[in-house]
Short mmCIF file of C-alpha atoms and ligand atoms in Angstrom, two decimals:
data_model
loop_
_atom_site.label_atom_id
_atom_site.label_comp_id
_atom_site.label_asym_id
_atom_site.label_seq_id
_atom_site.Cartn_x
_atom_site.Cartn_y
_atom_site.Cartn_z
CA MET S 1 87.21 27.95 -68.52
CA PRO S 2 85.15 30.57 -70.39
CA TYR S 3 81.41 30.02 -70.06
CA ALA S 4 79.03 30.17 -72.99
CA LEU S 5 75.24 30.45 -73.10
CA THR S 6 72.75 30.24 -75.95
CA ILE S 7 69.57 32.25 -75.49
CA THR S 8 66.55 31.72 -77.75
CA HIS S 9 63.99 34.48 -78.26
CA LEU S 10 60.67 32.87 -79.20
CA TYR S 11 58.50 34.68 -81.75
CA PRO S 12 60.24 38.09 -81.38
CA ASP S 13 58.23 39.45 -84.32
CA HIS S 14 54.86 38.45 -82.80
CA LEU S 15 55.35 38.70 -79.04
CA ASN S 16 57.04 41.94 -78.00
CA LEU S 17 54.87 44.38 -76.09
CA TYR S 18 56.06 47.36 -74.06
CA GLY S 19 59.71 46.81 -74.86
CA ASP S 20 59.94 43.18 -73.71
CA THR S 21 62.91 42.76 -76.05
CA GLY S 22 64.79 44.90 -73.51
CA ASN S 23 65.07 41.73 -71.46
CA LEU S 24 67.25 40.20 -74.18
CA ILE S 25 69.42 43.31 -74.32
CA VAL S 26 70.00 43.00 -70.57
CA LEU S 27 70.86 39.30 -70.70
CA ARG S 28 73.28 39.81 -73.58
CA ARG S 29 74.93 42.84 -71.95
CA ARG S 30 75.29 41.23 -68.53
CA CYS S 31 76.86 38.17 -70.14
CA GLN S 32 79.37 40.48 -71.79
CA TRP S 33 80.18 42.21 -68.49
CA LEU S 34 80.43 38.85 -66.70
CA GLY S 35 82.73 37.33 -69.32
CA ILE S 36 80.12 34.83 -70.57
CA ASP S 37 80.10 34.16 -74.29
CA CYS S 38 76.44 34.74 -75.25
CA THR S 39 74.65 33.85 -78.48
CA VAL S 40 71.08 35.13 -78.94
CA LYS S 41 68.97 33.37 -81.57
CA SER S 42 65.41 33.96 -82.63
CA LEU S 43 62.95 31.17 -83.28
CA THR S 44 59.75 32.21 -84.96
CA MET S 45 56.93 30.98 -87.22
CA GLY S 46 57.86 28.13 -89.52
CA GLU S 47 61.10 27.27 -87.70
CA VAL S 48 61.63 23.94 -85.98
CA ALA S 49 62.93 23.75 -82.40
CA HIS S 50 65.56 21.13 -81.51
CA SER S 51 66.08 20.12 -77.90
CA GLY S 52 69.46 20.43 -76.22
CA GLN S 53 70.51 23.55 -78.13
CA THR S 54 69.37 26.33 -75.85
CA ASP S 55 70.20 27.30 -72.27
CA LEU S 56 67.52 29.96 -71.81
CA TYR S 57 64.27 30.69 -73.65
CA PHE S 58 62.50 34.04 -73.56
CA MET S 59 58.97 34.81 -74.80
CA GLY S 60 57.45 38.30 -74.49
CA GLY S 61 53.90 39.59 -74.26
CA GLY S 62 51.38 40.10 -77.01
CA GLN S 63 47.84 41.00 -77.85
CA ASP S 64 45.28 38.20 -77.69
CA THR S 65 45.41 37.86 -81.49
CA ASP S 66 49.22 37.58 -81.53
CA GLN S 67 49.04 34.88 -78.89
CA VAL S 68 46.52 32.86 -80.87
CA ALA S 69 48.60 33.28 -84.04
CA VAL S 70 51.56 31.33 -82.66
CA VAL S 71 49.79 28.43 -80.88
CA ASN S 72 49.46 26.01 -83.82
CA ASP S 73 53.00 26.70 -85.00
CA PHE S 74 54.29 25.99 -81.50
CA HIS S 75 52.49 22.67 -81.24
CA GLN S 76 53.52 21.54 -84.72
CA LEU S 77 57.16 22.63 -84.79
CA LYS S 78 58.37 23.35 -81.28
CA TYR S 79 56.37 21.73 -78.50
CA GLU S 80 58.23 18.43 -78.12
CA ALA S 81 61.72 19.92 -78.15
CA ILE S 82 60.93 22.82 -75.83
CA ARG S 83 58.89 20.69 -73.45
CA ALA S 84 61.79 18.19 -73.27
CA ASP S 85 64.19 21.05 -72.53
CA THR S 86 62.06 22.64 -69.82
CA GLU S 87 61.42 19.26 -68.18
CA ALA S 88 65.22 18.81 -68.15
CA GLY S 89 65.71 22.11 -66.33
CA VAL S 90 66.40 24.56 -69.14
CA VAL S 91 65.54 28.11 -68.06
CA PHE S 92 62.43 29.68 -69.61
CA LEU S 93 61.00 33.15 -68.95
CA GLY S 94 57.61 34.23 -70.30
CA VAL S 95 56.20 37.72 -69.75
CA CYS S 96 52.49 38.60 -69.67
CA GLY S 97 50.97 37.29 -72.93
CA GLY S 98 53.98 34.96 -73.13
CA TYR S 99 53.29 33.80 -69.58
CA GLN S 100 49.60 33.23 -70.30
CA LEU S 101 50.48 31.26 -73.41
CA MET S 102 52.73 28.88 -71.48
CA GLY S 103 49.68 27.44 -69.72
CA HIS S 104 47.05 24.94 -70.82
CA THR S 105 44.22 27.20 -71.79
CA PHE S 106 43.74 30.83 -72.47
CA LEU S 107 40.32 32.47 -72.58
CA MET S 108 40.45 35.69 -74.57
CA GLY S 109 38.63 38.93 -73.86
CA ASN S 110 36.08 38.07 -76.58
CA GLY S 111 35.22 34.79 -74.82
CA ASP S 112 37.01 32.41 -77.22
CA GLU S 113 38.97 29.70 -75.44
CA THR S 114 42.32 28.76 -76.95
CA ARG S 115 44.66 25.89 -76.26
CA GLY S 116 47.90 27.10 -74.70
CA LEU S 117 51.42 25.76 -75.14
CA GLY S 118 51.20 23.38 -72.18
CA ILE S 119 54.64 24.16 -70.73
CA ILE S 120 53.36 24.76 -67.19
CA ASN S 121 50.18 23.95 -65.32
CA VAL S 122 48.49 27.36 -65.31
CA SER S 123 45.33 28.59 -67.02
CA THR S 124 44.14 32.08 -67.85
CA ARG S 125 40.65 33.51 -68.10
CA ALA S 126 39.63 36.96 -69.24
CA PRO S 127 36.74 38.67 -67.45
CA GLY S 128 35.62 40.49 -70.58
CA THR S 129 36.55 43.26 -72.90
CA ASP S 130 35.55 46.00 -70.47
CA VAL S 131 38.71 48.08 -70.15
CA LYS S 132 37.86 48.96 -66.54
CA GLN S 133 38.54 45.36 -65.65
CA ARG S 134 42.10 45.40 -66.95
CA CYS S 135 44.96 45.07 -64.50
CA ILE S 136 47.08 48.12 -65.27
CA GLY S 137 49.75 49.87 -63.27
CA ASN S 138 53.00 49.53 -61.40
CA LEU S 139 53.63 46.19 -59.80
CA ILE S 140 55.83 45.55 -56.78
CA VAL S 141 56.22 42.01 -55.52
CA GLU S 142 58.19 40.11 -52.88
CA LEU S 143 60.04 37.02 -54.13
CA ASP S 144 59.18 33.67 -52.62
CA ALA S 145 61.53 32.61 -49.81
CA THR S 146 63.19 29.71 -51.65
CA THR S 147 64.01 31.73 -54.75
CA TYR S 148 65.29 34.63 -52.67
CA ALA S 149 67.49 32.33 -50.54
CA ALA S 150 68.98 30.78 -53.70
CA MET S 151 69.69 34.23 -55.15
CA GLN S 152 71.78 35.11 -52.13
CA THR S 153 74.20 32.28 -52.88
CA MET S 154 74.90 33.22 -56.51
CA TYR S 155 77.58 35.89 -56.05
CA ALA S 156 81.30 35.33 -55.47
CA THR S 157 81.26 37.93 -52.72
CA PRO S 158 78.25 38.51 -50.44
CA ARG S 159 76.01 41.25 -51.73
CA ALA S 160 72.83 42.77 -50.30
CA ILE S 161 70.01 42.29 -52.81
CA PRO S 162 66.40 43.35 -52.38
CA ARG S 163 63.64 40.76 -52.06
CA THR S 164 61.45 42.85 -54.36
CA LEU S 165 60.87 42.81 -58.10
CA VAL S 166 59.31 45.82 -59.82
CA GLY S 167 57.55 46.16 -63.16
CA PHE S 168 54.48 47.40 -64.98
CA GLU S 169 51.44 45.27 -65.77
CA ASN S 170 48.73 45.66 -68.39
CA HIS S 171 46.52 42.62 -68.93
CA SER S 172 42.92 41.52 -68.88
CA GLY S 173 43.75 37.82 -68.42
CA GLN S 174 43.46 36.39 -64.90
CA THR S 175 45.88 33.52 -64.32
CA HIS S 176 45.34 30.63 -61.92
CA LEU S 177 48.07 28.22 -60.87
CA GLY S 178 47.52 24.46 -60.95
CA ASP S 179 49.23 21.64 -59.06
CA GLY S 180 53.00 21.58 -59.11
CA VAL S 181 53.38 25.28 -59.88
CA GLU S 182 54.46 27.80 -57.23
CA PRO S 183 53.90 31.55 -57.31
CA LEU S 184 57.05 33.48 -58.15
CA ALA S 185 56.23 36.23 -55.65
CA LYS S 186 53.65 37.82 -53.36
CA THR S 187 52.03 41.01 -54.61
CA ILE S 188 52.77 44.15 -52.58
CA ALA S 189 51.37 46.75 -54.99
CA GLY S 190 49.32 46.02 -58.13
CA PHE S 191 47.41 42.89 -59.15
CA GLY S 192 49.74 40.18 -60.42
CA ASN S 193 48.22 36.84 -61.43
CA ASN S 194 44.64 37.87 -60.80
CA GLY S 195 42.65 40.36 -58.81
CA ALA S 196 42.07 37.97 -55.90
CA ALA S 197 45.11 35.75 -55.47
CA GLU S 198 47.64 38.24 -54.09
CA TYR S 199 50.41 36.43 -55.91
CA GLU S 200 52.44 37.25 -59.00
CA GLY S 201 53.95 34.96 -61.55
CA ALA S 202 54.73 31.29 -61.49
CA ARG S 203 57.62 28.91 -61.19
CA TYR S 204 57.89 25.27 -62.27
CA LYS S 205 61.43 23.82 -62.31
CA ASN S 206 63.40 26.60 -64.05
CA VAL S 207 60.37 27.88 -65.96
CA PHE S 208 59.21 31.35 -64.87
CA GLY S 209 56.13 33.31 -65.86
CA SER S 210 55.55 36.91 -64.84
CA TYR S 211 53.17 39.75 -65.61
CA MET S 212 56.01 42.26 -65.33
CA HIS S 213 56.69 44.34 -68.36
CA GLY S 214 58.83 47.34 -67.77
CA SER S 215 60.92 45.67 -69.13
CA LEU S 216 61.38 43.22 -66.27
CA LEU S 217 65.13 42.60 -66.24
CA PRO S 218 66.60 46.13 -66.58
CA LYS S 219 65.09 47.20 -63.23
CA ASN S 220 65.68 43.84 -61.56
CA PRO S 221 69.35 42.98 -62.14
CA HIS S 222 69.30 40.34 -59.38
CA PHE S 223 66.60 38.43 -61.29
CA ALA S 224 68.56 38.73 -64.55
CA ASP S 225 71.64 37.33 -62.78
CA TYR S 226 69.55 34.57 -61.24
CA LEU S 227 68.37 33.37 -64.67
CA LEU S 228 71.95 33.39 -65.98
CA TRP S 229 73.20 31.63 -62.84
CA LEU S 230 70.56 28.90 -63.18
CA ALA S 231 71.40 28.43 -66.86
CA LEU S 232 75.13 28.22 -66.12
CA GLY S 233 74.57 25.84 -63.20
CA ARG S 234 72.65 23.49 -65.44
CA LYS S 235 75.13 23.69 -68.30
CA TYR S 236 78.24 23.33 -66.14
CA PRO S 237 77.16 21.03 -63.31
CA GLU S 238 80.77 20.14 -62.38
CA THR S 239 81.70 23.75 -61.54
CA PRO S 240 80.15 25.80 -58.71
CA ILE S 241 79.02 29.02 -60.41
CA ALA S 242 79.75 32.28 -58.58
CA LEU S 243 78.94 35.50 -60.41
CA ALA S 244 80.81 38.78 -60.02
CA ALA S 245 78.61 41.50 -58.50
CA LEU S 246 78.25 44.22 -61.14
CA PRO S 247 77.88 47.81 -59.83
CA ASP S 248 74.34 48.28 -61.21
CA THR S 249 74.05 51.85 -59.87
CA GLU S 250 71.44 52.94 -62.43
CA GLU S 251 69.58 49.65 -62.23
CA TRP S 252 69.14 49.87 -58.45
CA ALA S 253 68.18 53.56 -58.70
CA ALA S 254 65.38 52.61 -61.12
CA HIS S 255 64.29 49.70 -58.94
CA ASP S 256 64.31 51.71 -55.71
CA TYR S 257 62.45 54.61 -57.29
CA VAL S 258 59.49 52.37 -58.12
CA VAL S 259 59.51 50.81 -54.64
CA GLN S 260 59.58 54.20 -52.95
CA ARG S 261 56.99 55.81 -55.18
CA TYR S 262 54.42 53.02 -55.38
CA GLY S 263 55.26 50.65 -52.49
N1 LIG N 301 46.57 39.85 -74.23
C1 LIG N 301 46.82 39.62 -72.87
C2 LIG N 301 45.90 40.31 -71.90
O1 LIG N 301 45.52 41.46 -72.10
C3 LIG N 301 48.29 39.94 -72.59
C4 LIG N 301 48.64 41.37 -72.80
C5 LIG N 301 50.10 41.64 -72.57
O2 LIG N 301 50.98 40.84 -72.90
N2 LIG N 301 50.39 42.79 -71.99
O3 LIG N 301 45.55 39.69 -70.91
#
């Protein structure tokens, strides 16, 4: 049976820093290579979300002002449907500003506190507008043990995959995880969630937040496959999903270069 996935890009015209849209290009292309019929839709200001119509949501990063601009629209037109989907296990990936927005509150660099989207139990504070306090640079992290173990079962034939993710961070916000939310990874190089926590990103059900721009998925093909595998597993629960291992020569070269240079 041919598989099909619908991917929804939230606010692509407002939240797209440092090439975050590259993540969508990767998901679409990998679906094509893997024989998965993939439809990518955008859902932006003024458009109503309906639950049960998307297998994977993506939301990129943005400046503080871009983040604030979408909050009311989200609560009025999208919150109930997307919250119902994520509670039911639909995959969601938010990067940097998109990750911060997914939480309950977001304190901007200018000190204003804003209500977040309330998708996961995290909150973000900004230390100030002093650029020296920004978290900027290459980020190398080690995936949490449960996620990494699950990733190793997703291919039809056994394949060695690294436990690392690599990316580039640039944020002032410091994110703290609340009850029920696990870190996505442990920080090896860079800051991640905040200067003190030594962890990067968050996971709640199939909702993932990460500070990794770069973009994230081109240099981390195992994580891209993992998101697709989770989405397929949820959509086709009767069929065990086993992905073909794509060659990914350039992708691993890019990944390994960052690990060797900054690890
Ligand atoms: N505006 C947020 C911050 O600086 C997020 C920036 C981003 O998405 N890179 O903390």
